[in-house]
Structures are given as C-alpha cells and as structure tokens.
mmCIF file with all atom_site columns, C-alpha atoms and ligand atoms in Angstrom:
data_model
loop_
_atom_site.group_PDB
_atom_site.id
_atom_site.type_symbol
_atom_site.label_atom_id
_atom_site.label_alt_id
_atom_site.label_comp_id
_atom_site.label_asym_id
_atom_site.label_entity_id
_atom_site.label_seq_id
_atom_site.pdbx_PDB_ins_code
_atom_site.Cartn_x
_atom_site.Cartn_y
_atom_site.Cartn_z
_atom_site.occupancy
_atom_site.B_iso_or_equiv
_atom_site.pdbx_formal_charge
_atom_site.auth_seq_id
_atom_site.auth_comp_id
_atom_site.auth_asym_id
_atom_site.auth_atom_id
_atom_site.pdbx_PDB_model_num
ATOM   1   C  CA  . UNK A 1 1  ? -15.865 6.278   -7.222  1.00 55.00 ? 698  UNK A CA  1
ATOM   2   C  CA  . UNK A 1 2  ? -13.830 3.509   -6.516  1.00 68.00 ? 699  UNK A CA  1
ATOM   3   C  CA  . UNK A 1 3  ? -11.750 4.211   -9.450  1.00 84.00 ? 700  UNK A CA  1
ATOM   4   C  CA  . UNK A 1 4  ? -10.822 8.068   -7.952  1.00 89.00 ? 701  UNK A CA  1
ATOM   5   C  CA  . UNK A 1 5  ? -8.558  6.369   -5.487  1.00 91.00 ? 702  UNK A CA  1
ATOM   6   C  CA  . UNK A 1 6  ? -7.163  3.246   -6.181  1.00 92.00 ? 703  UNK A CA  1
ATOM   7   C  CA  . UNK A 1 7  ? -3.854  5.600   -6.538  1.00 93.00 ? 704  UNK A CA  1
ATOM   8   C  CA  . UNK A 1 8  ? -4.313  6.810   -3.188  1.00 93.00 ? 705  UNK A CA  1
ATOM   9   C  CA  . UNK A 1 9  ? -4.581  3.143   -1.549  1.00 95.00 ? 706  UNK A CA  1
ATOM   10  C  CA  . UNK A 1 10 ? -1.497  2.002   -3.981  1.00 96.00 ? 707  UNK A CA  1
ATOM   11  C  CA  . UNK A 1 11 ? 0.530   4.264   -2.525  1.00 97.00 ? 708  UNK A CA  1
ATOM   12  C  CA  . UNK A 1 12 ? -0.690  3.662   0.760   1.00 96.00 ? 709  UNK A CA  1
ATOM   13  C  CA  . UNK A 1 13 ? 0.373   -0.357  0.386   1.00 97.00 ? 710  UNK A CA  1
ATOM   14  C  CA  . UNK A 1 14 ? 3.857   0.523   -1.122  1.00 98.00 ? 711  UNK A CA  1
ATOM   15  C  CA  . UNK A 1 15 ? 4.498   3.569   2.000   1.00 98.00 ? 712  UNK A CA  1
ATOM   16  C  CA  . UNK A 1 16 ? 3.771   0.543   4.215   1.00 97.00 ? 713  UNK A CA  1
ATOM   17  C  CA  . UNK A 1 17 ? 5.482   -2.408  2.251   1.00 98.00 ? 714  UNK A CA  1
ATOM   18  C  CA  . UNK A 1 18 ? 8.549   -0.121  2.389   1.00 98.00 ? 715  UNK A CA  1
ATOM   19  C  CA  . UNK A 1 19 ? 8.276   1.199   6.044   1.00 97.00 ? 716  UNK A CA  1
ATOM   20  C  CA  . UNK A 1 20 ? 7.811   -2.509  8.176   1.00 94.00 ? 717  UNK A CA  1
ATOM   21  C  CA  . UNK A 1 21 ? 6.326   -5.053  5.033   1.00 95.00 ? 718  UNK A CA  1
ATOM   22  C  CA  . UNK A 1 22 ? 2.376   -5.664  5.267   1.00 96.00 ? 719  UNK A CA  1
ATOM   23  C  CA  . UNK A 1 23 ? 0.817   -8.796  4.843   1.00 96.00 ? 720  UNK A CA  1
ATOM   24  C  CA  . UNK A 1 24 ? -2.960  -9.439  3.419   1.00 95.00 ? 721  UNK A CA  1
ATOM   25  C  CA  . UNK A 1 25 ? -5.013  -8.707  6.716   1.00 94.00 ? 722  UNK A CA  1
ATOM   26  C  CA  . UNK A 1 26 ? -3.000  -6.689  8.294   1.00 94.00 ? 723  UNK A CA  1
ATOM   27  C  CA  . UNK A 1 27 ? -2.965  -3.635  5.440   1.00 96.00 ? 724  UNK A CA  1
ATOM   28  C  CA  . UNK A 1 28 ? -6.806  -4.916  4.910   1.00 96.00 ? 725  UNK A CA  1
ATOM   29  C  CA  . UNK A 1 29 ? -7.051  -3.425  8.571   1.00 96.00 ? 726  UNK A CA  1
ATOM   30  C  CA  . UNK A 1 30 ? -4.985  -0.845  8.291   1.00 95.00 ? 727  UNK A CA  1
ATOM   31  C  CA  . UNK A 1 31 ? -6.742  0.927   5.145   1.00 95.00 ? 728  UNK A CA  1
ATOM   32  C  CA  . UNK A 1 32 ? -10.000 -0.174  7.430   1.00 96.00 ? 729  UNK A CA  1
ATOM   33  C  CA  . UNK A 1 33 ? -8.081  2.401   9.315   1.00 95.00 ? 730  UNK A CA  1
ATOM   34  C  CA  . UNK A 1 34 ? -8.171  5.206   6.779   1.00 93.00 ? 731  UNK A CA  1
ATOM   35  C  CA  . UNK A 1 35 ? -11.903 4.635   5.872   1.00 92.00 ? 732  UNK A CA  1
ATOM   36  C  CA  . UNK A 1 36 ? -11.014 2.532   2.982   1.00 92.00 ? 733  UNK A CA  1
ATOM   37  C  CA  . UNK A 1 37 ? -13.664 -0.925  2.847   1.00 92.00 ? 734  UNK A CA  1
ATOM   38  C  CA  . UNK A 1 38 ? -11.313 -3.157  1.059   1.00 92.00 ? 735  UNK A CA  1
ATOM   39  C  CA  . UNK A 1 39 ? -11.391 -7.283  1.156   1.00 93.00 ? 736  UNK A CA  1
ATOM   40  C  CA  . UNK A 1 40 ? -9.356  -9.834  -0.125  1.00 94.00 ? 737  UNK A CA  1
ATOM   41  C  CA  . UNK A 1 41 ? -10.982 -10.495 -3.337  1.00 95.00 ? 738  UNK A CA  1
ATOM   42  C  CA  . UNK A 1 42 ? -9.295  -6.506  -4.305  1.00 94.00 ? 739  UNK A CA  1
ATOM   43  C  CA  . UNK A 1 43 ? -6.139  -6.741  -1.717  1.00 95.00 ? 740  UNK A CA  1
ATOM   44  C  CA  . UNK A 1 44 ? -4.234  -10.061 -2.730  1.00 95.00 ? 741  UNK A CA  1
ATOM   45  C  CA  . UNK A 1 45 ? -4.887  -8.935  -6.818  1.00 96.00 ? 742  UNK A CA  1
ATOM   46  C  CA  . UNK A 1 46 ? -3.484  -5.822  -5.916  1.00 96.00 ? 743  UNK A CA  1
ATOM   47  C  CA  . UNK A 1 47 ? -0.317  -7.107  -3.776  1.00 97.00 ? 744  UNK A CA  1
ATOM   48  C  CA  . UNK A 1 48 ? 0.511   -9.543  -6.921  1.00 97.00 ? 745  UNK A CA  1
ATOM   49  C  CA  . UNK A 1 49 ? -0.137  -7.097  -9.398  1.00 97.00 ? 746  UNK A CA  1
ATOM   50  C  CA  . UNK A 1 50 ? 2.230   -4.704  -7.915  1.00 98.00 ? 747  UNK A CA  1
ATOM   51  C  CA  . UNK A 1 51 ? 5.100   -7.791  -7.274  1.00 98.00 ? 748  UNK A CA  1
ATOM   52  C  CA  . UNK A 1 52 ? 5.272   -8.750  -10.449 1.00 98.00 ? 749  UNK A CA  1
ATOM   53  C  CA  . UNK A 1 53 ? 5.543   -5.332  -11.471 1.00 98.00 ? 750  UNK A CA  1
ATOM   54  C  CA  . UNK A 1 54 ? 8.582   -5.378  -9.508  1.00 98.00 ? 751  UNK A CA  1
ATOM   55  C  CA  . UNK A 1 55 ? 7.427   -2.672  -6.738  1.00 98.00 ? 752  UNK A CA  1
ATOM   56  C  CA  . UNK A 1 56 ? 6.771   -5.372  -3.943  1.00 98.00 ? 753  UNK A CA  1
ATOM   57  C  CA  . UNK A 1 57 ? 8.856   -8.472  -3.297  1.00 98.00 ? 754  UNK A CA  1
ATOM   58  C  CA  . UNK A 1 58 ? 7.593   -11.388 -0.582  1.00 98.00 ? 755  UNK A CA  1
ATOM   59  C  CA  . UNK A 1 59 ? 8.914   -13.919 1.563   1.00 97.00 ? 756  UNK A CA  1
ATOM   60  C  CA  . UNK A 1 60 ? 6.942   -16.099 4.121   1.00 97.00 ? 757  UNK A CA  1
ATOM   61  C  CA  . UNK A 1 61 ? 7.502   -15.106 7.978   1.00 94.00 ? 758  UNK A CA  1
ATOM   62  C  CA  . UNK A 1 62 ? 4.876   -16.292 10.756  1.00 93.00 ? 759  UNK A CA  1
ATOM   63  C  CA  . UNK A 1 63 ? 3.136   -13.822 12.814  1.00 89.00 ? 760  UNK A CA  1
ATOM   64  C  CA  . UNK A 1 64 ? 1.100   -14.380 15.551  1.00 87.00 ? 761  UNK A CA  1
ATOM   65  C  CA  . UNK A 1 65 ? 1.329   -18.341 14.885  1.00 93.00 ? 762  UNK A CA  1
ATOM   66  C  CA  . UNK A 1 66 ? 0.062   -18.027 11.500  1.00 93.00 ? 763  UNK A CA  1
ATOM   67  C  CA  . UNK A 1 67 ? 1.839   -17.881 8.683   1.00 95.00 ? 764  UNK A CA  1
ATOM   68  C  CA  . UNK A 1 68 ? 1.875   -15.245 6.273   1.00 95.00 ? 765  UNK A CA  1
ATOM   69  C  CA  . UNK A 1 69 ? 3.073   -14.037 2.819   1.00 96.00 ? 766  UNK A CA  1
ATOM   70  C  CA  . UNK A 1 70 ? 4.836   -10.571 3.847   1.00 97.00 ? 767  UNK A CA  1
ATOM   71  C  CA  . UNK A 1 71 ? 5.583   -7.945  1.040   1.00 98.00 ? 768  UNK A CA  1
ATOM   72  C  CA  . UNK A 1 72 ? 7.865   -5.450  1.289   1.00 98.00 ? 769  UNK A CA  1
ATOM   73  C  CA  . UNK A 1 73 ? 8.899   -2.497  -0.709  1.00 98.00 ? 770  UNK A CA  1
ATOM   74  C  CA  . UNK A 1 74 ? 11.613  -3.242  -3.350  1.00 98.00 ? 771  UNK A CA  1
ATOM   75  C  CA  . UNK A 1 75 ? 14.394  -0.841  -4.887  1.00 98.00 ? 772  UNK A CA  1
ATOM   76  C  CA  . UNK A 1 76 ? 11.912  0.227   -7.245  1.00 98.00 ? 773  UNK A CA  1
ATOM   77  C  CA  . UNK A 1 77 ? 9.312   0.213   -4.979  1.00 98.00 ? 774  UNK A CA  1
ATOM   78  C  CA  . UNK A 1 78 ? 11.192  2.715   -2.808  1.00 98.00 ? 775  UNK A CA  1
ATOM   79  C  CA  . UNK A 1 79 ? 12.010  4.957   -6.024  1.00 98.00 ? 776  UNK A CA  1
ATOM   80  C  CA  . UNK A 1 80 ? 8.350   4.942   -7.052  1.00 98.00 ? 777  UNK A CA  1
ATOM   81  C  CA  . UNK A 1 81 ? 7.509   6.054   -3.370  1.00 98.00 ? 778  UNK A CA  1
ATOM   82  C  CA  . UNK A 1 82 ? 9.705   8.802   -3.215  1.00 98.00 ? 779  UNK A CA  1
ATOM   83  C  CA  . UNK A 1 83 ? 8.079   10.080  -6.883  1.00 98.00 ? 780  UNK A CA  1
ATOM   84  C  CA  . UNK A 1 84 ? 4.624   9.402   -5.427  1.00 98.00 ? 781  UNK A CA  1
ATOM   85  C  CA  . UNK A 1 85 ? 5.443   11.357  -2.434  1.00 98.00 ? 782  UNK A CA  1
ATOM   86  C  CA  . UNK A 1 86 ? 6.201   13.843  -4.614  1.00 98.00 ? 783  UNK A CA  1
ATOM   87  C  CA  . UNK A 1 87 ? 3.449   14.203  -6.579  1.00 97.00 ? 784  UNK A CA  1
ATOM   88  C  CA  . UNK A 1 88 ? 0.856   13.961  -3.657  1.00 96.00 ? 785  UNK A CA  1
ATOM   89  C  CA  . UNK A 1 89 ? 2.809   16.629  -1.796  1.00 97.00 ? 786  UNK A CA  1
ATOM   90  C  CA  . UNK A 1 90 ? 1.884   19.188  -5.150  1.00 97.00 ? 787  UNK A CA  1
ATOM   91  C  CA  . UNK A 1 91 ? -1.309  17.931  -5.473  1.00 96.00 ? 788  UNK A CA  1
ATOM   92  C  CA  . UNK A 1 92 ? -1.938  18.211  -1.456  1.00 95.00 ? 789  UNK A CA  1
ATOM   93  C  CA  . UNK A 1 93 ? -0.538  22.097  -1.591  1.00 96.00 ? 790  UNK A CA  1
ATOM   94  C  CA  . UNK A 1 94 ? -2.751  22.653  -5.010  1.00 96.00 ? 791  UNK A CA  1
ATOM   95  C  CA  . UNK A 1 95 ? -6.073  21.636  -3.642  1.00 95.00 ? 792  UNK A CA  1
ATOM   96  C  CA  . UNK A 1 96 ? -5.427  23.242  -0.298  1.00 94.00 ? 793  UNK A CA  1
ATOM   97  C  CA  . UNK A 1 97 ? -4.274  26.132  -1.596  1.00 91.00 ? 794  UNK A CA  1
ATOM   98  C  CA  . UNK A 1 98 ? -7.049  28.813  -1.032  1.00 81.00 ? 795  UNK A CA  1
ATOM   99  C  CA  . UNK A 1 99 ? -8.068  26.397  2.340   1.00 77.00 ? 796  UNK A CA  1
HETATM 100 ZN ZN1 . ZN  B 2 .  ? -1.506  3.890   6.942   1.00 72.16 ? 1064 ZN  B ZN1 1
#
C-alpha cells in the first residue's frame, strides 16, 4: 500500500521544496498533515535520493536556533513539478469524472 503513493508524497516534497524549501521535520509534519505517517528513516533517503537526482538542491540555514539542511526545488525540480502537476490534474479529472 505504501508503494500506491510514494508518487503522491514525491510530489508533495518537490511542490514544497519549490514553493518556501522544507527541511527533514518540518515536511515530516507537514505530510503528518495530509495523513501521511512518514519518519526519518523514509524522509532523509528520500530528500537525498531526489538531490542527487538533481530535483532538490540544499544549503544549511538555522531555524528556530537549530540548524537545518533546507532543500529546495531546483530548475529541474521546477520542470518536473509543472509535468507532475500535469499529470495529477488528468488523473484527478479521470477518477472524478462520473463523481
Ligand atoms: Zn502540503
């Protein structure tokens, strides 16, 4: 089950990472948000995984007088976003259709 939407919280991370950059907790918290249990043993794989893929880029910035390793969305990162958006938007008005 997990599986069905690891998409769904990828895209979720990069939407963030390019709207205001996300670090560890924080997005942890946010997909909380969403109803998606996720720790830090799946986050931080998944936030390195998709830097070195060249979607995410990071610098070091403190917040809240600790400090963190913030990634935001790169070139790329916003190109694959705008795709993505794309291709949820057709899937959204597919399943919804007869709703
Ligand atoms: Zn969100």
């Amino acid at each position: 089950m997990k599986d069905l939407y690891s998409g769904l919280i990828r895209i979720h991370v990069l939407y963030h990472a390019c709207e205001e950059g996300i670090f560890g907790l924080g997005i942890i918290r946010e997909l909380r948000k969403h109803g998606y249990r996720i720790g830090p043993g799946t986050i931080y794989p998944l936030l390195h995984g998709m830097e070195k893929r060249g979607l995410l880029r990071s610098s070091f910035a403190w917040i809240d007088g600790r400090r963190r390793k913030v990634y935001y969305g790169t070139r790329t990162g916003k190109s694959a976003l705008e795709e993505a958006k794309r291709k949820v938007r057709e899937l959204t008005n597919e399943i919804f259709a007869d709703e």
